[in-house]
Coordinates of C-alpha atoms in Angstrom, one line a residue:
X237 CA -46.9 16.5 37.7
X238 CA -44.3 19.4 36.7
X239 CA -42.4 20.9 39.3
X240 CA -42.8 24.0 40.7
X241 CA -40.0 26.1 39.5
X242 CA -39.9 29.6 40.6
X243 CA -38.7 33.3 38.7
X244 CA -35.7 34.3 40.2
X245 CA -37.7 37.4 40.8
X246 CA -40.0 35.7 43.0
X247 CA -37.5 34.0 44.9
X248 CA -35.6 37.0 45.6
X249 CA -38.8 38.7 46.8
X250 CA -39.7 35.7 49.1
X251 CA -36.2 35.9 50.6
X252 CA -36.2 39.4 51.1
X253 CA -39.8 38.7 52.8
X254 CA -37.8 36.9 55.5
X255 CA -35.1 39.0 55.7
X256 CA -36.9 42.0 56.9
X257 CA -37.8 40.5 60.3
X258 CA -34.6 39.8 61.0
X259 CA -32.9 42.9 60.2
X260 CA -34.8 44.4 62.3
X261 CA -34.9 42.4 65.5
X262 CA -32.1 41.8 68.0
X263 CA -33.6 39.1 69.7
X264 CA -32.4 35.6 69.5
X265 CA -35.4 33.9 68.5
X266 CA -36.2 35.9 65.6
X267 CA -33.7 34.9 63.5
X268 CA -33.7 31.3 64.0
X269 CA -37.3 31.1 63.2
X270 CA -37.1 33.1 60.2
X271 CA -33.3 30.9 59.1
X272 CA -35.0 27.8 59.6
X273 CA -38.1 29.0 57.1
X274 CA -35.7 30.3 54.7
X275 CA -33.5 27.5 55.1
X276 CA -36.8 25.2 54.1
X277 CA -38.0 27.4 51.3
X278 CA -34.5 26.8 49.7
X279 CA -34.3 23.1 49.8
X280 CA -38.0 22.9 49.1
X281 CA -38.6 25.2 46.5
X282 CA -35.5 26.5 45.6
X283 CA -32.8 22.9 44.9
X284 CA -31.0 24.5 47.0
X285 CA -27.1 23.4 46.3
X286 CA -26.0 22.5 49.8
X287 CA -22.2 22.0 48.9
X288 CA -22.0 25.2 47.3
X289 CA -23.7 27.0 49.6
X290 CA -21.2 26.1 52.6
X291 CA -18.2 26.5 50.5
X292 CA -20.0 30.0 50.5
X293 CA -21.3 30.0 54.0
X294 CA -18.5 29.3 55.9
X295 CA -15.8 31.9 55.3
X296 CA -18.9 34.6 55.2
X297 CA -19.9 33.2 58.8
X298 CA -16.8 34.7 60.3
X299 CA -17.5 38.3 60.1
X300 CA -20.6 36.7 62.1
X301 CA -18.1 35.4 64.5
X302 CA -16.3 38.5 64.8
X303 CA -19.0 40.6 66.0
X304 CA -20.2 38.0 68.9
X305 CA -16.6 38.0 70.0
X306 CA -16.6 42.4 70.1
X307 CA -19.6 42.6 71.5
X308 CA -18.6 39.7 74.1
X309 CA -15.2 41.5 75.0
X310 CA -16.0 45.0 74.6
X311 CA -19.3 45.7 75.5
X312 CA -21.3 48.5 76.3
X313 CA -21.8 50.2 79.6
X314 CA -24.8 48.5 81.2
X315 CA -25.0 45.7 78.7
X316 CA -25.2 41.9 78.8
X317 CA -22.1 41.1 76.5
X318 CA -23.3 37.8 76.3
X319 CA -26.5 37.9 75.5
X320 CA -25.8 40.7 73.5
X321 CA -23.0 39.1 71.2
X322 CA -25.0 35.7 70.7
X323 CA -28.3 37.5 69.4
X324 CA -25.8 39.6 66.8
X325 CA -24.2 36.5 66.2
X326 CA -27.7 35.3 65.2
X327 CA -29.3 38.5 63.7
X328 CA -25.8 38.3 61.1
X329 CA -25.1 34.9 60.5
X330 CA -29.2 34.7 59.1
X331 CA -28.9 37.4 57.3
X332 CA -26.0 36.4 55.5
X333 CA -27.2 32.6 55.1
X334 CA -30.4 33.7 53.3
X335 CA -28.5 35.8 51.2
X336 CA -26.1 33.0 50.0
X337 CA -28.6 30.8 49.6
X338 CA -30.5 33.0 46.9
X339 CA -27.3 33.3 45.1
X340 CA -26.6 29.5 45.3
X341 CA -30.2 28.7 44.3
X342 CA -30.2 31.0 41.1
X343 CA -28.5 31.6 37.9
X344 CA -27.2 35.5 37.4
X345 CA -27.9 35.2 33.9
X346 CA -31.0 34.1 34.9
X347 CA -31.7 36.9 37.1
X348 CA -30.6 39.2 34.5
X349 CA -32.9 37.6 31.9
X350 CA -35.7 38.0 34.6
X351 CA -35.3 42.1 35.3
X352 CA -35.4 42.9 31.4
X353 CA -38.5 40.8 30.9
X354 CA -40.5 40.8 33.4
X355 CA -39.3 44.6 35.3
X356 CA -38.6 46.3 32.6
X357 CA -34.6 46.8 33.2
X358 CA -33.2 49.0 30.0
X359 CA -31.9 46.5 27.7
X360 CA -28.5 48.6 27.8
X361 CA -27.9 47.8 31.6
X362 CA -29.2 44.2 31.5
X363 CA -26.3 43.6 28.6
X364 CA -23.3 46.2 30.2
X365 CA -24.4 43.3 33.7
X366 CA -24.0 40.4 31.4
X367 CA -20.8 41.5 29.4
X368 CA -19.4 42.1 33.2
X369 CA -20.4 38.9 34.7
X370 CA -18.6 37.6 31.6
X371 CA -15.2 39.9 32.1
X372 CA -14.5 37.9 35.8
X373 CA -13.5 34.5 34.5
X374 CA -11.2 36.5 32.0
X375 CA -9.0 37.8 34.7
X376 CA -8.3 34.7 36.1
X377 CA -6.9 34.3 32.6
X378 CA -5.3 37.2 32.1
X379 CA -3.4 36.9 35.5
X380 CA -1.6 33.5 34.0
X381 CA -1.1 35.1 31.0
X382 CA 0.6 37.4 32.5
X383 CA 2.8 35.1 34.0
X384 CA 3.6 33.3 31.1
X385 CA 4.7 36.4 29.5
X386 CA 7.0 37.1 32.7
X387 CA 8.3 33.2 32.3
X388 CA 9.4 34.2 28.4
X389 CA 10.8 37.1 29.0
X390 CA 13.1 35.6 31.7
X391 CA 14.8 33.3 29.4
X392 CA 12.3 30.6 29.7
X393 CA 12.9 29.6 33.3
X394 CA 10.1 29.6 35.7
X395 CA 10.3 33.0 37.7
X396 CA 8.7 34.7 41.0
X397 CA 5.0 34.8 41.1
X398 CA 4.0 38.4 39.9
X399 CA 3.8 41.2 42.8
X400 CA 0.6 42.2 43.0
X401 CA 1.4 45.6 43.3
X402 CA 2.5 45.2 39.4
X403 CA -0.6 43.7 38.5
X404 CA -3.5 46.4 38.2
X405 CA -1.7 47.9 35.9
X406 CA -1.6 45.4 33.4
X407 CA -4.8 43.6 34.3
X408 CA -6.6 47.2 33.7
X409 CA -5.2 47.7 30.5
X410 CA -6.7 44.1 29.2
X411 CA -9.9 45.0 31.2
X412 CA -10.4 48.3 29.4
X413 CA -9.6 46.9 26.0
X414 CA -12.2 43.9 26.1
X415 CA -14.5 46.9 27.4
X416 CA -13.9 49.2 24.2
X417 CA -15.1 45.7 22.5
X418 CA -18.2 45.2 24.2
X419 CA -19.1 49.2 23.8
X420 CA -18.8 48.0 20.0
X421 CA -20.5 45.3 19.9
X422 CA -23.5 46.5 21.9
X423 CA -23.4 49.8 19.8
X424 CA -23.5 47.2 16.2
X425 CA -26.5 45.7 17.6
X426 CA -28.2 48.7 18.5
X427 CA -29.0 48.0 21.9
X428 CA -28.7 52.1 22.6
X429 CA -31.7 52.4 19.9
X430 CA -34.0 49.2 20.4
X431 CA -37.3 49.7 22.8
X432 CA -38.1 46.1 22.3
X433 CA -35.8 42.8 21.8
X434 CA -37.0 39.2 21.4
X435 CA -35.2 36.3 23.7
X436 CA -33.6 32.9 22.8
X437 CA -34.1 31.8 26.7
X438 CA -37.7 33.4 28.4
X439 CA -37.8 34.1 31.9
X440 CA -41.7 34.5 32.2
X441 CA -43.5 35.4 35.6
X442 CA -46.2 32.4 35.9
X443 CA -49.4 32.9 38.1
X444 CA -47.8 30.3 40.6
X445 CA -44.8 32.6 41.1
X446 CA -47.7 35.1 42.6
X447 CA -49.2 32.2 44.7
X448 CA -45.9 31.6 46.1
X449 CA -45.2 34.8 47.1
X450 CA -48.2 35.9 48.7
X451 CA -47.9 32.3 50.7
X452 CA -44.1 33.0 51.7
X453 CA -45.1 36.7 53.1
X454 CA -48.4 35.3 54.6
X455 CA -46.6 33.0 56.8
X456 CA -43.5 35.6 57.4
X457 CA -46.0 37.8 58.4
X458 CA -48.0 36.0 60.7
X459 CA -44.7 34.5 62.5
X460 CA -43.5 38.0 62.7
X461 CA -46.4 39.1 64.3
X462 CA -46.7 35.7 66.5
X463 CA -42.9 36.7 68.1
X464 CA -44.4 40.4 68.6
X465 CA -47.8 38.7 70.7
X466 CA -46.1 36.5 72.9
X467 CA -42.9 39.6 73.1
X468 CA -40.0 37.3 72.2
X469 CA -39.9 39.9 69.2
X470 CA -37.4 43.3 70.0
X471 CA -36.6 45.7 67.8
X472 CA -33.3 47.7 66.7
X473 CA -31.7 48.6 63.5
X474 CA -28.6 49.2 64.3

């Protein structure tokens, strides 16, 4: 049997199907019912990466911290701090662990790939995202080059790490000539001109990418409107 492996597309749309509820509730319950469902989906379905995904998770997890802690210490007239603080606590920390676990699950080329084929994103923004994605591990390279250049000029003995006030300067510089480059290269291969390009790697949306969905919003919908019934379920934006 072959195993199910979704678009990226789909999976972002099933996470987003079970972020919703959660955004909008400031209940405890909601969110935990709606993290453990995501939290299944992405082992399940997804391979979810669960060594990545708390080297991730647990730096993010203290701006959940911080708010429990302000809304336990300073909170509002005529408000359970408490109470208040751990259902924020929850509400955030879900939020943000369904979020990293879509990134962790999927490949940004891949989602990329995915938008120009199957959503129709313009060829010429789908290329400027990859040409960016491609610019970050350069910096990292840049920065030591940098420093290699400050080592030389110093007479060959190791000096001070750069300020990093000195920095953007010379970083932006690289950063804007690698992008004059790019413009070049996209501009030779007429990506400003072409209405239609053909793909070495195919990102196609399969019928089972639709089942999928419709299943994942199915049951986020009826658990949604299960917590409403029984009024564990409250709303708030903000």
């Amino acid at each position: 049997m072959i195993p199910f492996v979704p678009n990226p597309l789909a999976l972002l749309i099933a996470q987003l199907s079970l972020m919703v509820p959660v955004l909008l509730a400031i209940d405890p319950y909601t969110p935990l019912v709606f993290f453990v469902m995501g939290l299944v989906n992405a082992v399940a379905v997804g391979k979810l990466r669960v060594i990545q995904f708390l080297k991730i998770l647990v730096p993010l997890s203290t701006v959940s911290l911080s708010l429990f802690f302000m809304n336990l210490l300073f909170p509002a007239q005529g408000v359970n701090g408490l109470a208040r603080g751990w259902a924020v606590f929850l509400r955030s920390f879900s939020l943000i662990s369904l979020s990293t676990a879509y990134i962790t699950m999927v490949s940004p080329y891949d989602v990329i790939r995915a938008l120009m084929q199957n959503w129709r994103l313009p060829y010429r923004i789908g290329y400027a995202l990859f040409a960016g994605w491609n610019t970050i591990p350069l910096i990292r390279r840049d920065i030591e080059l940098i420093q290699k250049a400050q080592d030389i000029r110093s007479g060959g003995q190791k000096s001070k790490k750069i300020p990093l006030s000195r920095l953007p300067v010379t970083l932006l510089s690289g950063i804007i000539l690698h992008g004059e480059r790019l413009s070049l290269s996209m501009a030779a291969r007429g990506l400003d001109r072409c209405k239609k390009r053909s793909f070495v790697v195919l990102v196609p949306w399969k019928r089972s990418d639709t089942v999928y969905d419709i299943l994942i919003i199915l049951t986020a919908a009826l658990w949604w409107i299960l917590l409403i019934h029984f009024h564990v379920f409250t709303f708030e934006l903000g």
